[in-house]
């Protein structure tokens, strides 16, 4: 039996992205939205969440749509296909402490991953939420 030694590579900000399975920061976009307060607001959110790859979360008091679509310029090798001319937002994004280190959702106050999760929240938040659907 051969004794194998594991070579541990130190992960630094220079090489971190090459260890990031799925290139986590290039596979979604977010859009801040007005804080939903009324039934109409939540009706609108539910309509949006009825569509594929849409989620909703609340973070630090602000609400966001999360669109889980990968960037069209992300290559199969995890490299950016337009690195030299990539958007400013991508340039400004620091990997000092990113999704590789901790899932972004860890600090979310609300995270509705599915239509049903948001629907259940609406039923609890608005006592007469479901009455409209029984008449
Ligand atoms: S910045 Fe972070 S999340 Fe994005 S590819 Fe690099 S390690 Fe992954
Ligand atoms: S443009 Fe490049 S860096 Fe920006 S999200 Fe797309 S693949 Fe990632």
PDB file of C-alpha atoms and ligand atoms in Angstrom:
ATOM      1  CA  UNK A   1       0.000   0.000   0.000  1.00  0.00           C
ATOM      2  CA  UNK A   2       1.387   3.306  -1.027  1.00  0.00           C
ATOM      3  CA  UNK A   3       1.352   6.018   1.538  1.00  0.00           C
ATOM      4  CA  UNK A   4      -0.038   9.156  -0.012  1.00  0.00           C
ATOM      5  CA  UNK A   5       0.591  12.576   1.391  1.00  0.00           C
ATOM      6  CA  UNK A   6      -1.916  15.304   0.850  1.00  0.00           C
ATOM      7  CA  UNK A   7      -0.434  18.488  -0.446  1.00  0.00           C
ATOM      8  CA  UNK A   8      -2.412  21.375   0.916  1.00  0.00           C
ATOM      9  CA  UNK A   9      -2.448  24.479  -1.223  1.00  0.00           C
ATOM     10  CA  UNK A  10      -2.859  27.677   0.662  1.00  0.00           C
ATOM     11  CA  UNK A  11      -5.851  29.601  -0.633  1.00  0.00           C
ATOM     12  CA  UNK A  12      -5.125  33.242  -1.198  1.00  0.00           C
ATOM     13  CA  UNK A  13      -7.042  36.062  -2.852  1.00  0.00           C
ATOM     14  CA  UNK A  14      -4.817  35.509  -5.907  1.00  0.00           C
ATOM     15  CA  UNK A  15      -5.770  31.857  -6.437  1.00  0.00           C
ATOM     16  CA  UNK A  16      -9.125  31.658  -4.643  1.00  0.00           C
ATOM     17  CA  UNK A  17     -11.303  31.958  -7.771  1.00  0.00           C
ATOM     18  CA  UNK A  18      -9.617  28.928  -9.334  1.00  0.00           C
ATOM     19  CA  UNK A  19     -10.921  26.835  -6.412  1.00  0.00           C
ATOM     20  CA  UNK A  20     -14.458  28.201  -6.648  1.00  0.00           C
ATOM     21  CA  UNK A  21     -16.657  25.424  -8.057  1.00  0.00           C
ATOM     22  CA  UNK A  22     -19.368  26.918 -10.232  1.00  0.00           C
ATOM     23  CA  UNK A  23     -17.884  30.429 -10.112  1.00  0.00           C
ATOM     24  CA  UNK A  24     -20.502  31.423  -7.582  1.00  0.00           C
ATOM     25  CA  UNK A  25     -20.551  35.182  -8.170  1.00  0.00           C
ATOM     26  CA  UNK A  26     -21.149  34.917 -11.931  1.00  0.00           C
ATOM     27  CA  UNK A  27     -24.318  32.820 -11.914  1.00  0.00           C
ATOM     28  CA  UNK A  28     -26.938  35.272 -10.684  1.00  0.00           C
ATOM     29  CA  UNK A  29     -28.022  38.882 -10.669  1.00  0.00           C
ATOM     30  CA  UNK A  30     -29.923  40.822  -8.036  1.00  0.00           C
ATOM     31  CA  UNK A  31     -32.211  43.815  -8.145  1.00  0.00           C
ATOM     32  CA  UNK A  32     -33.270  45.804  -5.119  1.00  0.00           C
ATOM     33  CA  UNK A  33     -37.037  46.289  -4.934  1.00  0.00           C
ATOM     34  CA  UNK A  34     -39.368  48.465  -2.873  1.00  0.00           C
ATOM     35  CA  UNK A  35     -40.239  46.914   0.451  1.00  0.00           C
ATOM     36  CA  UNK A  36     -43.424  44.893  -0.162  1.00  0.00           C
ATOM     37  CA  UNK A  37     -46.155  45.876   2.300  1.00  0.00           C
ATOM     38  CA  UNK A  38     -49.587  45.273   0.776  1.00  0.00           C
ATOM     39  CA  UNK A  39     -51.363  42.264  -0.660  1.00  0.00           C
ATOM     40  CA  UNK A  40     -50.899  43.807  -4.081  1.00  0.00           C
ATOM     41  CA  UNK A  41     -47.145  44.011  -3.493  1.00  0.00           C
ATOM     42  CA  UNK A  42     -46.994  40.354  -2.551  1.00  0.00           C
ATOM     43  CA  UNK A  43     -49.307  39.372  -5.416  1.00  0.00           C
ATOM     44  CA  UNK A  44     -46.756  40.972  -7.711  1.00  0.00           C
ATOM     45  CA  UNK A  45     -43.872  39.144  -6.060  1.00  0.00           C
ATOM     46  CA  UNK A  46     -45.696  35.836  -6.301  1.00  0.00           C
ATOM     47  CA  UNK A  47     -46.257  36.431  -9.998  1.00  0.00           C
ATOM     48  CA  UNK A  48     -42.554  37.040 -10.419  1.00  0.00           C
ATOM     49  CA  UNK A  49     -41.672  33.962  -8.391  1.00  0.00           C
ATOM     50  CA  UNK A  50     -43.993  31.843 -10.501  1.00  0.00           C
ATOM     51  CA  UNK A  51     -41.302  32.179 -13.146  1.00  0.00           C
ATOM     52  CA  UNK A  52     -38.270  29.936 -13.217  1.00  0.00           C
ATOM     53  CA  UNK A  53     -35.036  30.863 -11.445  1.00  0.00           C
ATOM     54  CA  UNK A  54     -36.524  33.800  -9.515  1.00  0.00           C
ATOM     55  CA  UNK A  55     -36.133  34.073  -5.753  1.00  0.00           C
ATOM     56  CA  UNK A  56     -36.688  36.841  -3.197  1.00  0.00           C
ATOM     57  CA  UNK A  57     -34.702  37.788  -0.135  1.00  0.00           C
ATOM     58  CA  UNK A  58     -34.431  40.478   2.506  1.00  0.00           C
ATOM     59  CA  UNK A  59     -31.001  41.537   3.664  1.00  0.00           C
ATOM     60  CA  UNK A  60     -30.129  44.346   6.057  1.00  0.00           C
ATOM     61  CA  UNK A  61     -33.684  45.642   5.847  1.00  0.00           C
ATOM     62  CA  UNK A  62     -33.769  45.807   2.038  1.00  0.00           C
ATOM     63  CA  UNK A  63     -35.654  43.492  -0.337  1.00  0.00           C
ATOM     64  CA  UNK A  64     -34.169  42.013  -3.490  1.00  0.00           C
ATOM     65  CA  UNK A  65     -35.091  39.874  -6.446  1.00  0.00           C
ATOM     66  CA  UNK A  66     -32.532  37.166  -7.074  1.00  0.00           C
ATOM     67  CA  UNK A  67     -32.347  35.920 -10.646  1.00  0.00           C
ATOM     68  CA  UNK A  68     -30.420  32.690 -10.844  1.00  0.00           C
ATOM     69  CA  UNK A  69     -29.153  32.890 -14.394  1.00  0.00           C
ATOM     70  CA  UNK A  70     -25.518  32.561 -15.164  1.00  0.00           C
ATOM     71  CA  UNK A  71     -23.704  35.264 -17.056  1.00  0.00           C
ATOM     72  CA  UNK A  72     -23.602  34.665 -20.808  1.00  0.00           C
ATOM     73  CA  UNK A  73     -19.862  35.393 -20.765  1.00  0.00           C
ATOM     74  CA  UNK A  74     -18.974  32.732 -18.209  1.00  0.00           C
ATOM     75  CA  UNK A  75     -16.916  30.058 -19.923  1.00  0.00           C
ATOM     76  CA  UNK A  76     -17.083  26.333 -19.244  1.00  0.00           C
ATOM     77  CA  UNK A  77     -13.703  26.647 -17.584  1.00  0.00           C
ATOM     78  CA  UNK A  78     -15.067  29.201 -15.090  1.00  0.00           C
ATOM     79  CA  UNK A  79     -13.180  32.007 -16.771  1.00  0.00           C
ATOM     80  CA  UNK A  80     -14.704  35.321 -17.809  1.00  0.00           C
ATOM     81  CA  UNK A  81     -14.975  35.529 -21.587  1.00  0.00           C
ATOM     82  CA  UNK A  82     -14.741  39.321 -21.602  1.00  0.00           C
ATOM     83  CA  UNK A  83     -12.322  39.787 -18.724  1.00  0.00           C
ATOM     84  CA  UNK A  84     -10.573  42.841 -20.206  1.00  0.00           C
ATOM     85  CA  UNK A  85     -13.845  44.654 -20.870  1.00  0.00           C
ATOM     86  CA  UNK A  86     -16.045  43.172 -18.134  1.00  0.00           C
ATOM     87  CA  UNK A  87     -18.640  45.433 -16.467  1.00  0.00           C
ATOM     88  CA  UNK A  88     -17.479  47.828 -13.768  1.00  0.00           C
ATOM     89  CA  UNK A  89     -19.548  45.976 -11.168  1.00  0.00           C
ATOM     90  CA  UNK A  90     -17.504  42.837 -11.824  1.00  0.00           C
ATOM     91  CA  UNK A  91     -14.296  44.845 -11.507  1.00  0.00           C
ATOM     92  CA  UNK A  92     -15.393  46.340  -8.209  1.00  0.00           C
ATOM     93  CA  UNK A  93     -16.306  42.952  -6.719  1.00  0.00           C
ATOM     94  CA  UNK A  94     -13.690  41.851  -4.243  1.00  0.00           C
ATOM     95  CA  UNK A  95     -12.953  38.230  -3.437  1.00  0.00           C
ATOM     96  CA  UNK A  96     -11.438  39.149  -0.064  1.00  0.00           C
ATOM     97  CA  UNK A  97     -14.513  37.687   1.603  1.00  0.00           C
ATOM     98  CA  UNK A  98     -17.054  36.396  -0.898  1.00  0.00           C
ATOM     99  CA  UNK A  99     -19.517  33.571  -1.485  1.00  0.00           C
ATOM    100  CA  UNK A 100     -16.608  31.177  -1.573  1.00  0.00           C
ATOM    101  CA  UNK A 101     -16.002  31.899   2.118  1.00  0.00           C
ATOM    102  CA  UNK A 102     -19.613  32.016   3.262  1.00  0.00           C
ATOM    103  CA  UNK A 103     -22.954  31.681   1.466  1.00  0.00           C
ATOM    104  CA  UNK A 104     -24.501  35.119   1.000  1.00  0.00           C
ATOM    105  CA  UNK A 105     -27.821  33.830   2.304  1.00  0.00           C
ATOM    106  CA  UNK A 106     -26.371  33.163   5.752  1.00  0.00           C
ATOM    107  CA  UNK A 107     -27.202  36.703   6.836  1.00  0.00           C
ATOM    108  CA  UNK A 108     -30.546  37.040   5.069  1.00  0.00           C
ATOM    109  CA  UNK A 109     -33.541  38.003   7.209  1.00  0.00           C
ATOM    110  CA  UNK A 110     -35.867  36.313   4.724  1.00  0.00           C
ATOM    111  CA  UNK A 111     -35.012  33.988   1.865  1.00  0.00           C
ATOM    112  CA  UNK A 112     -37.886  32.697  -0.240  1.00  0.00           C
ATOM    113  CA  UNK A 113     -36.439  30.056  -2.501  1.00  0.00           C
ATOM    114  CA  UNK A 114     -39.724  28.853  -3.945  1.00  0.00           C
ATOM    115  CA  UNK A 115     -43.187  30.121  -4.845  1.00  0.00           C
ATOM    116  CA  UNK A 116     -44.661  27.931  -2.099  1.00  0.00           C
ATOM    117  CA  UNK A 117     -42.394  29.418   0.563  1.00  0.00           C
ATOM    118  CA  UNK A 118     -43.503  32.948  -0.274  1.00  0.00           C
ATOM    119  CA  UNK A 119     -47.130  31.861  -0.561  1.00  0.00           C
ATOM    120  CA  UNK A 120     -46.994  30.325   2.925  1.00  0.00           C
ATOM    121  CA  UNK A 121     -45.479  33.563   4.259  1.00  0.00           C
ATOM    122  CA  UNK A 122     -48.318  35.562   2.672  1.00  0.00           C
ATOM    123  CA  UNK A 123     -50.921  33.291   4.258  1.00  0.00           C
ATOM    124  CA  UNK A 124     -49.408  33.920   7.692  1.00  0.00           C
ATOM    125  CA  UNK A 125     -48.899  37.634   7.168  1.00  0.00           C
ATOM    126  CA  UNK A 126     -52.399  38.364   5.796  1.00  0.00           C
ATOM    127  CA  UNK A 127     -55.128  36.547   7.698  1.00  0.00           C
ATOM    128  CA  UNK A 128     -57.613  36.726   4.825  1.00  0.00           C
ATOM    129  CA  UNK A 129     -55.063  36.042   2.119  1.00  0.00           C
ATOM    130  CA  UNK A 130     -56.744  32.929   0.777  1.00  0.00           C
ATOM    131  CA  UNK A 131     -60.358  34.123   0.839  1.00  0.00           C
ATOM    132  CA  UNK A 132     -60.046  35.542  -2.685  1.00  0.00           C
ATOM    133  CA  UNK A 133     -59.287  32.115  -4.038  1.00  0.00           C
ATOM    134  CA  UNK A 134     -62.282  30.305  -2.508  1.00  0.00           C
ATOM    135  CA  UNK A 135     -65.118  32.439  -3.849  1.00  0.00           C
TER     136      UNK A 135
HETATM  137  S1  LIG B   1     -14.912  36.197  -6.344  1.00  0.00           S
HETATM  138 FE1  LIG B   1     -15.426  34.627  -4.845  1.00  0.00          FE
HETATM  139  S2  LIG B   1     -17.408  33.802  -5.525  1.00  0.00           S
HETATM  140 FE2  LIG B   1     -16.484  34.892  -7.253  1.00  0.00          FE
HETATM  141  S3  LIG B   1     -15.377  33.319  -8.436  1.00  0.00           S
HETATM  142 FE3  LIG B   1     -13.924  34.279  -7.007  1.00  0.00          FE
HETATM  143  S4  LIG B   1     -13.975  32.972  -5.203  1.00  0.00           S
HETATM  144 FE4  LIG B   1     -15.803  32.503  -6.395  1.00  0.00          FE
HETATM  145  S1  LIG B   2     -18.824  39.545 -17.163  1.00  0.00           S
HETATM  146 FE1  LIG B   2     -17.278  38.081 -16.516  1.00  0.00          FE
HETATM  147  S2  LIG B   2     -16.839  38.584 -14.364  1.00  0.00           S
HETATM  148 FE2  LIG B   2     -18.757  39.587 -14.923  1.00  0.00          FE
HETATM  149  S3  LIG B   2     -20.398  38.159 -14.307  1.00  0.00           S
HETATM  150 FE3  LIG B   2     -19.892  37.741 -16.450  1.00  0.00          FE
HETATM  151  S4  LIG B   2     -18.368  36.111 -16.407  1.00  0.00           S
HETATM  152 FE4  LIG B   2     -18.453  37.018 -14.371  1.00  0.00          FE
END
